[in-house]
Amino acid sequence: MIDLKSSREIELMRRGGHILADVMDHLSATAKAGMSTLEIDEEVEAFIMGRGAKPAFKGYRGFPATVCISINEEVVHGIPSAHRRLKEGDIVGLDLGCIVDGYYADCAFTMAIGEVPPPVQKLLAVTRQSLELAIETCRPGRRLSDVSHAVQKHVEAHGFAVVRAFVGHGIGRALHEEPQVPNFGEPGRGPELRPGMVLAIEPMVTMGGSDVRILDDGWTAVTKDGSLAAHFEHTVAVAESGPDVLTRKSASAGAGPRVGQRRR
Ligand code: MG
């Protein structure tokens, strides 16, 4: 069953979402070569706790950290480590979640560390655009698979592949609620979108094939063919007037961290 949220519940999720938006802004301006992924994790945890929220991922099914940090061919769920340092030319996926008064918010973005070649810049841009196109479909009367189809159509038109083993999800009092939100599918299927539905939409896109495997740490998902992967995510409420992105501060479409440059 898809749980519809009241405006009070949505405002609590927005409070968490704005904390995460501030973290994303901060990281996109400060993450640089030489930093360990554990340093980033500790900094984000302190920031979230300092704002009176709780990290959502730490302890979730035993995940040991606050941020999932996934570098290059790692797709999602990378575990921060004191031994893993960012290098020039890496692309780094940062997946963040927090809890405010029992309600979850979830978002992710992928950034380049220093210069990356144009095809890699394109991977980041196309993945981010596919999320924006999916967000645009979050309107009453559209169907769930319209969200999925928007991602797949844009990604494949640019010669990239969507990961199918992981999906977006409903979100609210739990991190993962119904429905599942795949990043592929025919349009016009599934439940009709209604005001009060809140979805975490999260395209995961690779430069090679869609297949992934899990490393021996039991968490880190990497592309089977070693190709680079990108991941962007927002928590989005379906409102009467259209999409309401809870994990960014500007209401305008297309806001949020820019790839490879600071947000103004
Ligand atoms: Mg998520």
PDB file of C-alpha atoms and ligand atoms in Angstrom:
ATOM      1  CA  MET A   1       0.000   0.000   0.000  1.00  0.00           C
ATOM      2  CA  ILE A   2       1.258   3.476  -0.841  1.00  0.00           C
ATOM      3  CA  ASP A   3       1.067   5.719   2.211  1.00  0.00           C
ATOM      4  CA  LEU A   4      -0.117   9.270   1.463  1.00  0.00           C
ATOM      5  CA  LYS A   5       1.531  11.969   3.587  1.00  0.00           C
ATOM      6  CA  SER A   6      -0.219  14.904   5.187  1.00  0.00           C
ATOM      7  CA  SER A   7       1.151  18.407   4.679  1.00  0.00           C
ATOM      8  CA  ARG A   8       2.520  18.252   8.247  1.00  0.00           C
ATOM      9  CA  GLU A   9       4.459  15.086   7.403  1.00  0.00           C
ATOM     10  CA  ILE A  10       5.734  16.593   4.161  1.00  0.00           C
ATOM     11  CA  GLU A  11       6.994  19.672   6.020  1.00  0.00           C
ATOM     12  CA  LEU A  12       8.962  17.427   8.414  1.00  0.00           C
ATOM     13  CA  MET A  13      10.511  15.654   5.424  1.00  0.00           C
ATOM     14  CA  ARG A  14      11.337  19.031   3.898  1.00  0.00           C
ATOM     15  CA  ARG A  15      13.199  20.014   7.075  1.00  0.00           C
ATOM     16  CA  GLY A  16      15.386  16.943   6.667  1.00  0.00           C
ATOM     17  CA  GLY A  17      15.612  17.574   2.944  1.00  0.00           C
ATOM     18  CA  HIS A  18      16.929  21.092   3.471  1.00  0.00           C
ATOM     19  CA  ILE A  19      19.603  19.811   5.832  1.00  0.00           C
ATOM     20  CA  LEU A  20      20.689  17.400   3.089  1.00  0.00           C
ATOM     21  CA  ALA A  21      20.584  20.199   0.486  1.00  0.00           C
ATOM     22  CA  ASP A  22      23.014  22.175   2.638  1.00  0.00           C
ATOM     23  CA  VAL A  23      25.277  19.114   2.946  1.00  0.00           C
ATOM     24  CA  MET A  24      25.260  18.664  -0.850  1.00  0.00           C
ATOM     25  CA  ASP A  25      26.142  22.325  -1.396  1.00  0.00           C
ATOM     26  CA  HIS A  26      28.937  22.065   1.128  1.00  0.00           C
ATOM     27  CA  LEU A  27      30.373  18.861  -0.325  1.00  0.00           C
ATOM     28  CA  SER A  28      30.175  20.049  -3.916  1.00  0.00           C
ATOM     29  CA  ALA A  29      32.268  23.067  -2.882  1.00  0.00           C
ATOM     30  CA  THR A  30      34.770  21.310  -0.615  1.00  0.00           C
ATOM     31  CA  ALA A  31      35.322  17.654  -1.601  1.00  0.00           C
ATOM     32  CA  LYS A  32      38.763  17.444  -3.180  1.00  0.00           C
ATOM     33  CA  ALA A  33      41.655  15.177  -4.008  1.00  0.00           C
ATOM     34  CA  GLY A  34      43.492  13.888  -0.936  1.00  0.00           C
ATOM     35  CA  MET A  35      40.481  13.705   1.372  1.00  0.00           C
ATOM     36  CA  SER A  36      39.653  10.280   2.735  1.00  0.00           C
ATOM     37  CA  THR A  37      36.093   9.086   2.362  1.00  0.00           C
ATOM     38  CA  LEU A  38      35.974   8.584   6.144  1.00  0.00           C
ATOM     39  CA  GLU A  39      36.799  12.284   6.673  1.00  0.00           C
ATOM     40  CA  ILE A  40      33.841  13.195   4.491  1.00  0.00           C
ATOM     41  CA  ASP A  41      31.614  10.785   6.390  1.00  0.00           C
ATOM     42  CA  GLU A  42      32.598  12.171   9.789  1.00  0.00           C
ATOM     43  CA  GLU A  43      32.093  15.740   8.636  1.00  0.00           C
ATOM     44  CA  VAL A  44      28.625  14.992   7.267  1.00  0.00           C
ATOM     45  CA  GLU A  45      27.596  13.099  10.380  1.00  0.00           C
ATOM     46  CA  ALA A  46      28.622  16.024  12.604  1.00  0.00           C
ATOM     47  CA  PHE A  47      26.740  18.437  10.338  1.00  0.00           C
ATOM     48  CA  ILE A  48      23.513  16.386  10.366  1.00  0.00           C
ATOM     49  CA  MET A  49      23.638  15.863  14.149  1.00  0.00           C
ATOM     50  CA  GLY A  50      24.475  19.549  14.668  1.00  0.00           C
ATOM     51  CA  ARG A  51      21.249  20.443  12.901  1.00  0.00           C
ATOM     52  CA  GLY A  52      19.254  18.221  15.255  1.00  0.00           C
ATOM     53  CA  ALA A  53      18.656  15.409  12.755  1.00  0.00           C
ATOM     54  CA  LYS A  54      19.828  11.797  12.762  1.00  0.00           C
ATOM     55  CA  PRO A  55      21.768  10.018  10.018  1.00  0.00           C
ATOM     56  CA  ALA A  56      19.418   7.644   8.205  1.00  0.00           C
ATOM     57  CA  PHE A  57      21.845   5.066   6.847  1.00  0.00           C
ATOM     58  CA  LYS A  58      24.073   4.415   9.857  1.00  0.00           C
ATOM     59  CA  GLY A  59      22.997   1.075  11.297  1.00  0.00           C
ATOM     60  CA  TYR A  60      20.425   0.532   8.555  1.00  0.00           C
ATOM     61  CA  ARG A  61      20.627  -3.237   7.983  1.00  0.00           C
ATOM     62  CA  GLY A  62      24.087  -2.924   9.520  1.00  0.00           C
ATOM     63  CA  PHE A  63      25.494  -0.237   7.190  1.00  0.00           C
ATOM     64  CA  PRO A  64      28.398   1.207   9.196  1.00  0.00           C
ATOM     65  CA  ALA A  65      28.439   4.861   8.094  1.00  0.00           C
ATOM     66  CA  THR A  66      26.428   8.042   7.527  1.00  0.00           C
ATOM     67  CA  VAL A  67      27.198   8.557   3.829  1.00  0.00           C
ATOM     68  CA  CYS A  68      27.408   5.985   1.040  1.00  0.00           C
ATOM     69  CA  ILE A  69      30.464   7.055  -0.969  1.00  0.00           C
ATOM     70  CA  SER A  70      30.860   5.266  -4.289  1.00  0.00           C
ATOM     71  CA  ILE A  71      33.827   6.064  -6.520  1.00  0.00           C
ATOM     72  CA  ASN A  72      34.136   5.488 -10.295  1.00  0.00           C
ATOM     73  CA  GLU A  73      32.890   1.949 -11.147  1.00  0.00           C
ATOM     74  CA  GLU A  74      31.179   1.757  -7.757  1.00  0.00           C
ATOM     75  CA  VAL A  75      27.478   2.364  -8.346  1.00  0.00           C
ATOM     76  CA  VAL A  76      26.034   2.684  -4.834  1.00  0.00           C
ATOM     77  CA  HIS A  77      26.571   1.701  -1.177  1.00  0.00           C
ATOM     78  CA  GLY A  78      30.332   2.282  -0.991  1.00  0.00           C
ATOM     79  CA  ILE A  79      31.573   2.225   2.612  1.00  0.00           C
ATOM     80  CA  PRO A  80      33.674   5.199   3.775  1.00  0.00           C
ATOM     81  CA  SER A  81      37.226   4.311   4.763  1.00  0.00           C
ATOM     82  CA  ALA A  82      40.285   6.038   6.202  1.00  0.00           C
ATOM     83  CA  HIS A  83      42.324   4.259   3.520  1.00  0.00           C
ATOM     84  CA  ARG A  84      40.324   5.441   0.528  1.00  0.00           C
ATOM     85  CA  ARG A  85      41.358   8.889  -0.680  1.00  0.00           C
ATOM     86  CA  LEU A  86      39.786  10.906  -3.469  1.00  0.00           C
ATOM     87  CA  LYS A  87      42.029  11.369  -6.515  1.00  0.00           C
ATOM     88  CA  GLU A  88      42.051  13.868  -9.372  1.00  0.00           C
ATOM     89  CA  GLY A  89      39.826  12.536 -12.128  1.00  0.00           C
ATOM     90  CA  ASP A  90      37.610  10.423  -9.864  1.00  0.00           C
ATOM     91  CA  ILE A  91      33.853  10.693  -9.980  1.00  0.00           C
ATOM     92  CA  VAL A  92      32.330  10.364  -6.529  1.00  0.00           C
ATOM     93  CA  GLY A  93      28.755   9.455  -5.712  1.00  0.00           C
ATOM     94  CA  LEU A  94      27.580  10.796  -2.344  1.00  0.00           C
ATOM     95  CA  ASP A  95      24.304   9.339  -1.056  1.00  0.00           C
ATOM     96  CA  LEU A  96      22.863  10.967   2.064  1.00  0.00           C
ATOM     97  CA  GLY A  97      19.876  10.435   4.292  1.00  0.00           C
ATOM     98  CA  CYS A  98      18.592  11.902   7.537  1.00  0.00           C
ATOM     99  CA  ILE A  99      15.671  11.608   9.920  1.00  0.00           C
ATOM    100  CA  VAL A 100      13.750  14.539  11.456  1.00  0.00           C
ATOM    101  CA  ASP A 101      11.075  13.689  14.022  1.00  0.00           C
ATOM    102  CA  GLY A 102      10.781  10.158  12.633  1.00  0.00           C
ATOM    103  CA  TYR A 103      10.572  11.165   8.952  1.00  0.00           C
ATOM    104  CA  TYR A 104      13.212  10.353   6.350  1.00  0.00           C
ATOM    105  CA  ALA A 105      14.752  12.344   3.516  1.00  0.00           C
ATOM    106  CA  ASP A 106      17.129  10.806   0.962  1.00  0.00           C
ATOM    107  CA  CYS A 107      19.234  12.292  -1.834  1.00  0.00           C
ATOM    108  CA  ALA A 108      22.412  11.721  -3.813  1.00  0.00           C
ATOM    109  CA  PHE A 109      24.658  13.391  -6.337  1.00  0.00           C
ATOM    110  CA  THR A 110      27.819  12.521  -8.214  1.00  0.00           C
ATOM    111  CA  MET A 111      30.654  14.998  -8.636  1.00  0.00           C
ATOM    112  CA  ALA A 112      33.952  15.087 -10.465  1.00  0.00           C
ATOM    113  CA  ILE A 113      37.164  15.607  -8.510  1.00  0.00           C
ATOM    114  CA  GLY A 114      39.141  18.024 -10.657  1.00  0.00           C
ATOM    115  CA  GLU A 115      39.012  17.584 -14.414  1.00  0.00           C
ATOM    116  CA  VAL A 116      37.322  14.622 -16.089  1.00  0.00           C
ATOM    117  CA  PRO A 117      37.128  13.955 -19.836  1.00  0.00           C
ATOM    118  CA  PRO A 118      34.061  15.128 -21.811  1.00  0.00           C
ATOM    119  CA  PRO A 119      32.422  11.673 -22.043  1.00  0.00           C
ATOM    120  CA  VAL A 120      32.498  11.431 -18.248  1.00  0.00           C
ATOM    121  CA  GLN A 121      31.103  14.954 -17.896  1.00  0.00           C
ATOM    122  CA  LYS A 122      28.347  13.800 -20.223  1.00  0.00           C
ATOM    123  CA  LEU A 123      27.599  10.774 -18.016  1.00  0.00           C
ATOM    124  CA  LEU A 124      27.096  13.085 -15.036  1.00  0.00           C
ATOM    125  CA  ALA A 125      25.012  15.580 -17.004  1.00  0.00           C
ATOM    126  CA  VAL A 126      22.759  12.963 -18.610  1.00  0.00           C
ATOM    127  CA  THR A 127      22.135  11.203 -15.285  1.00  0.00           C
ATOM    128  CA  ARG A 128      21.239  14.481 -13.600  1.00  0.00           C
ATOM    129  CA  GLN A 129      18.997  15.468 -16.510  1.00  0.00           C
ATOM    130  CA  SER A 130      17.241  12.085 -16.361  1.00  0.00           C
ATOM    131  CA  LEU A 131      16.403  12.776 -12.713  1.00  0.00           C
ATOM    132  CA  GLU A 132      15.013  16.220 -13.608  1.00  0.00           C
ATOM    133  CA  LEU A 133      12.870  14.716 -16.377  1.00  0.00           C
ATOM    134  CA  ALA A 134      11.587  12.066 -13.974  1.00  0.00           C
ATOM    135  CA  ILE A 135      10.780  14.742 -11.376  1.00  0.00           C
ATOM    136  CA  GLU A 136       8.765  16.636 -14.004  1.00  0.00           C
ATOM    137  CA  THR A 137       6.433  13.629 -14.365  1.00  0.00           C
ATOM    138  CA  CYS A 138       5.510  13.686 -10.645  1.00  0.00           C
ATOM    139  CA  ARG A 139       2.053  15.144 -11.174  1.00  0.00           C
ATOM    140  CA  PRO A 140      -1.420  13.971 -10.182  1.00  0.00           C
ATOM    141  CA  GLY A 141      -2.896  11.788 -12.902  1.00  0.00           C
ATOM    142  CA  ARG A 142       0.404  10.539 -14.296  1.00  0.00           C
ATOM    143  CA  ARG A 143       1.339   6.933 -13.604  1.00  0.00           C
ATOM    144  CA  LEU A 144       4.257   5.530 -11.662  1.00  0.00           C
ATOM    145  CA  SER A 145       5.970   4.012 -14.697  1.00  0.00           C
ATOM    146  CA  ASP A 146       5.989   7.432 -16.395  1.00  0.00           C
ATOM    147  CA  VAL A 147       8.688   8.320 -13.845  1.00  0.00           C
ATOM    148  CA  SER A 148      10.662   5.192 -14.715  1.00  0.00           C
ATOM    149  CA  HIS A 149      10.263   5.664 -18.439  1.00  0.00           C
ATOM    150  CA  ALA A 150      11.455   9.278 -18.326  1.00  0.00           C
ATOM    151  CA  VAL A 151      14.783   8.099 -16.893  1.00  0.00           C
ATOM    152  CA  GLN A 152      15.285   5.185 -19.266  1.00  0.00           C
ATOM    153  CA  LYS A 153      14.352   7.111 -22.401  1.00  0.00           C
ATOM    154  CA  HIS A 154      16.771   9.968 -21.747  1.00  0.00           C
ATOM    155  CA  VAL A 155      19.655   7.749 -20.595  1.00  0.00           C
ATOM    156  CA  GLU A 156      19.426   5.318 -23.503  1.00  0.00           C
ATOM    157  CA  ALA A 157      19.005   8.134 -26.063  1.00  0.00           C
ATOM    158  CA  HIS A 158      22.487   9.252 -24.979  1.00  0.00           C
ATOM    159  CA  GLY A 159      24.020   5.783 -25.257  1.00  0.00           C
ATOM    160  CA  PHE A 160      24.240   5.001 -21.555  1.00  0.00           C
ATOM    161  CA  ALA A 161      22.596   2.176 -19.574  1.00  0.00           C
ATOM    162  CA  VAL A 162      20.385   2.204 -16.477  1.00  0.00           C
ATOM    163  CA  VAL A 163      21.133  -0.128 -13.595  1.00  0.00           C
ATOM    164  CA  ARG A 164      18.164  -2.425 -12.992  1.00  0.00           C
ATOM    165  CA  ALA A 165      19.238  -4.205  -9.805  1.00  0.00           C
ATOM    166  CA  PHE A 166      18.490  -1.149  -7.640  1.00  0.00           C
ATOM    167  CA  VAL A 167      15.415   1.052  -7.708  1.00  0.00           C
ATOM    168  CA  GLY A 168      14.008   4.210  -6.166  1.00  0.00           C
ATOM    169  CA  HIS A 169      11.317   3.964  -3.523  1.00  0.00           C
ATOM    170  CA  GLY A 170       8.528   5.509  -1.539  1.00  0.00           C
ATOM    171  CA  ILE A 171       9.791   7.246   1.592  1.00  0.00           C
ATOM    172  CA  GLY A 172       8.310   8.619   4.810  1.00  0.00           C
ATOM    173  CA  ARG A 173       8.292   7.030   8.255  1.00  0.00           C
ATOM    174  CA  ALA A 174      10.568   4.384   6.752  1.00  0.00           C
ATOM    175  CA  LEU A 175      13.550   4.850   4.444  1.00  0.00           C
ATOM    176  CA  HIS A 176      12.112   2.363   1.959  1.00  0.00           C
ATOM    177  CA  GLU A 177       8.354   2.292   1.501  1.00  0.00           C
ATOM    178  CA  GLU A 178       6.129   1.215  -1.339  1.00  0.00           C
ATOM    179  CA  PRO A 179       6.158   1.692  -4.240  1.00  0.00           C
ATOM    180  CA  GLN A 180       9.405   0.630  -5.870  1.00  0.00           C
ATOM    181  CA  VAL A 181      10.465   3.149  -8.524  1.00  0.00           C
ATOM    182  CA  PRO A 182      12.503   1.397 -11.236  1.00  0.00           C
ATOM    183  CA  ASN A 183      14.612   3.442 -13.646  1.00  0.00           C
ATOM    184  CA  PHE A 184      13.176   1.628 -16.665  1.00  0.00           C
ATOM    185  CA  GLY A 185       9.805   0.591 -18.018  1.00  0.00           C
ATOM    186  CA  GLU A 186       7.004   1.310 -20.457  1.00  0.00           C
ATOM    187  CA  PRO A 187       5.035   4.488 -19.726  1.00  0.00           C
ATOM    188  CA  GLY A 188       1.413   4.532 -18.522  1.00  0.00           C
ATOM    189  CA  ARG A 189       1.597   1.593 -16.104  1.00  0.00           C
ATOM    190  CA  GLY A 190       1.287   1.144 -12.368  1.00  0.00           C
ATOM    191  CA  PRO A 191      -0.555   3.212  -9.791  1.00  0.00           C
ATOM    192  CA  GLU A 192      -1.766   6.708 -10.588  1.00  0.00           C
ATOM    193  CA  LEU A 193       0.259   9.411  -8.879  1.00  0.00           C
ATOM    194  CA  ARG A 194      -1.724  11.261  -6.220  1.00  0.00           C
ATOM    195  CA  PRO A 195      -1.065  14.276  -4.001  1.00  0.00           C
ATOM    196  CA  GLY A 196       0.701  13.168  -0.816  1.00  0.00           C
ATOM    197  CA  MET A 197       2.791  10.452  -2.451  1.00  0.00           C
ATOM    198  CA  VAL A 198       6.481  10.954  -1.725  1.00  0.00           C
ATOM    199  CA  LEU A 199       9.085   9.216  -3.887  1.00  0.00           C
ATOM    200  CA  ALA A 200      12.869   8.957  -3.699  1.00  0.00           C
ATOM    201  CA  ILE A 201      13.778   8.924  -7.387  1.00  0.00           C
ATOM    202  CA  GLU A 202      17.332   7.784  -8.043  1.00  0.00           C
ATOM    203  CA  PRO A 203      18.693   7.036 -11.500  1.00  0.00           C
ATOM    204  CA  MET A 204      21.871   4.933 -11.490  1.00  0.00           C
ATOM    205  CA  VAL A 205      23.539   5.060 -14.889  1.00  0.00           C
ATOM    206  CA  THR A 206      26.635   3.438 -16.395  1.00  0.00           C
ATOM    207  CA  MET A 207      28.853   4.063 -19.412  1.00  0.00           C
ATOM    208  CA  GLY A 208      28.818   0.318 -20.184  1.00  0.00           C
ATOM    209  CA  GLY A 209      26.365  -2.451 -19.317  1.00  0.00           C
ATOM    210  CA  SER A 210      23.588  -2.493 -16.696  1.00  0.00           C
ATOM    211  CA  ASP A 211      24.874  -5.444 -14.692  1.00  0.00           C
ATOM    212  CA  VAL A 212      26.297  -4.994 -11.216  1.00  0.00           C
ATOM    213  CA  ARG A 213      27.913  -7.234  -8.621  1.00  0.00           C
ATOM    214  CA  ILE A 214      28.441  -6.848  -4.892  1.00  0.00           C
ATOM    215  CA  LEU A 215      31.976  -6.742  -3.459  1.00  0.00           C
ATOM    216  CA  ASP A 216      33.099  -8.987  -0.587  1.00  0.00           C
ATOM    217  CA  ASP A 217      32.291  -6.235   1.933  1.00  0.00           C
ATOM    218  CA  GLY A 218      28.655  -7.221   1.365  1.00  0.00           C
ATOM    219  CA  TRP A 219      27.633  -3.661   0.398  1.00  0.00           C
ATOM    220  CA  THR A 220      29.544  -1.989  -2.417  1.00  0.00           C
ATOM    221  CA  ALA A 221      27.815  -2.466  -5.764  1.00  0.00           C
ATOM    222  CA  VAL A 222      30.152  -2.133  -8.766  1.00  0.00           C
ATOM    223  CA  THR A 223      29.527  -2.394 -12.494  1.00  0.00           C
ATOM    224  CA  LYS A 224      30.304  -5.913 -13.714  1.00  0.00           C
ATOM    225  CA  ASP A 225      32.214  -4.561 -16.710  1.00  0.00           C
ATOM    226  CA  GLY A 226      34.154  -1.977 -14.674  1.00  0.00           C
ATOM    227  CA  SER A 227      32.547   0.951 -16.485  1.00  0.00           C
ATOM    228  CA  LEU A 228      31.990   4.254 -14.666  1.00  0.00           C
ATOM    229  CA  ALA A 229      28.648   4.872 -12.967  1.00  0.00           C
ATOM    230  CA  ALA A 230      26.735   7.950 -11.767  1.00  0.00           C
ATOM    231  CA  HIS A 231      23.884   8.320  -9.254  1.00  0.00           C
ATOM    232  CA  PHE A 232      21.592  11.273  -8.560  1.00  0.00           C
ATOM    233  CA  GLU A 233      18.591  11.278  -6.231  1.00  0.00           C
ATOM    234  CA  HIS A 234      15.934  13.600  -4.843  1.00  0.00           C
ATOM    235  CA  THR A 235      13.007  13.081  -2.479  1.00  0.00           C
ATOM    236  CA  VAL A 236       9.952  14.400  -4.307  1.00  0.00           C
ATOM    237  CA  ALA A 237       6.386  14.930  -3.095  1.00  0.00           C
ATOM    238  CA  VAL A 238       3.544  14.823  -5.600  1.00  0.00           C
ATOM    239  CA  ALA A 239       1.543  18.009  -5.003  1.00  0.00           C
ATOM    240  CA  GLU A 240      -1.691  19.211  -6.571  1.00  0.00           C
ATOM    241  CA  SER A 241       0.383  21.777  -8.491  1.00  0.00           C
ATOM    242  CA  GLY A 242       3.100  19.310  -9.587  1.00  0.00           C
ATOM    243  CA  PRO A 243       6.440  18.080  -8.268  1.00  0.00           C
ATOM    244  CA  ASP A 244       7.665  19.429  -4.935  1.00  0.00           C
ATOM    245  CA  VAL A 245      11.350  18.559  -4.454  1.00  0.00           C
ATOM    246  CA  LEU A 246      11.916  18.269  -0.705  1.00  0.00           C
ATOM    247  CA  THR A 247      15.707  17.862  -0.903  1.00  0.00           C
ATOM    248  CA  ARG A 248      16.490  21.204  -2.481  1.00  0.00           C
ATOM    249  CA  LYS A 249      15.982  24.719  -1.314  1.00  0.00           C
ATOM    250  CA  SER A 250      15.114  26.453  -4.561  1.00  0.00           C
ATOM    251  CA  ALA A 251      11.636  25.686  -5.893  1.00  0.00           C
ATOM    252  CA  SER A 252      12.718  26.131  -9.511  1.00  0.00           C
ATOM    253  CA  ALA A 253      13.253  23.087 -11.675  1.00  0.00           C
ATOM    254  CA  GLY A 254      16.844  22.354 -12.520  1.00  0.00           C
ATOM    255  CA  ALA A 255      18.272  23.821  -9.329  1.00  0.00           C
ATOM    256  CA  GLY A 256      20.481  21.763  -7.045  1.00  0.00           C
ATOM    257  CA  PRO A 257      24.183  21.122  -7.288  1.00  0.00           C
ATOM    258  CA  ARG A 258      25.635  21.566 -10.733  1.00  0.00           C
ATOM    259  CA  VAL A 259      28.022  19.000 -12.052  1.00  0.00           C
ATOM    260  CA  GLY A 260      31.633  20.139 -11.835  1.00  0.00           C
ATOM    261  CA  GLN A 261      30.919  23.660 -10.696  1.00  0.00           C
ATOM    262  CA  ARG A 262      29.747  25.456  -7.625  1.00  0.00           C
ATOM    263  CA  ARG A 263      26.145  26.376  -7.270  1.00  0.00           C
ATOM    264  CA  ARG A 264      25.639  30.127  -7.204  1.00  0.00           C
TER     265      ARG A 264
HETATM  266 MG    MG B   1      17.271   6.150  -1.912  1.00  0.00          MG
END
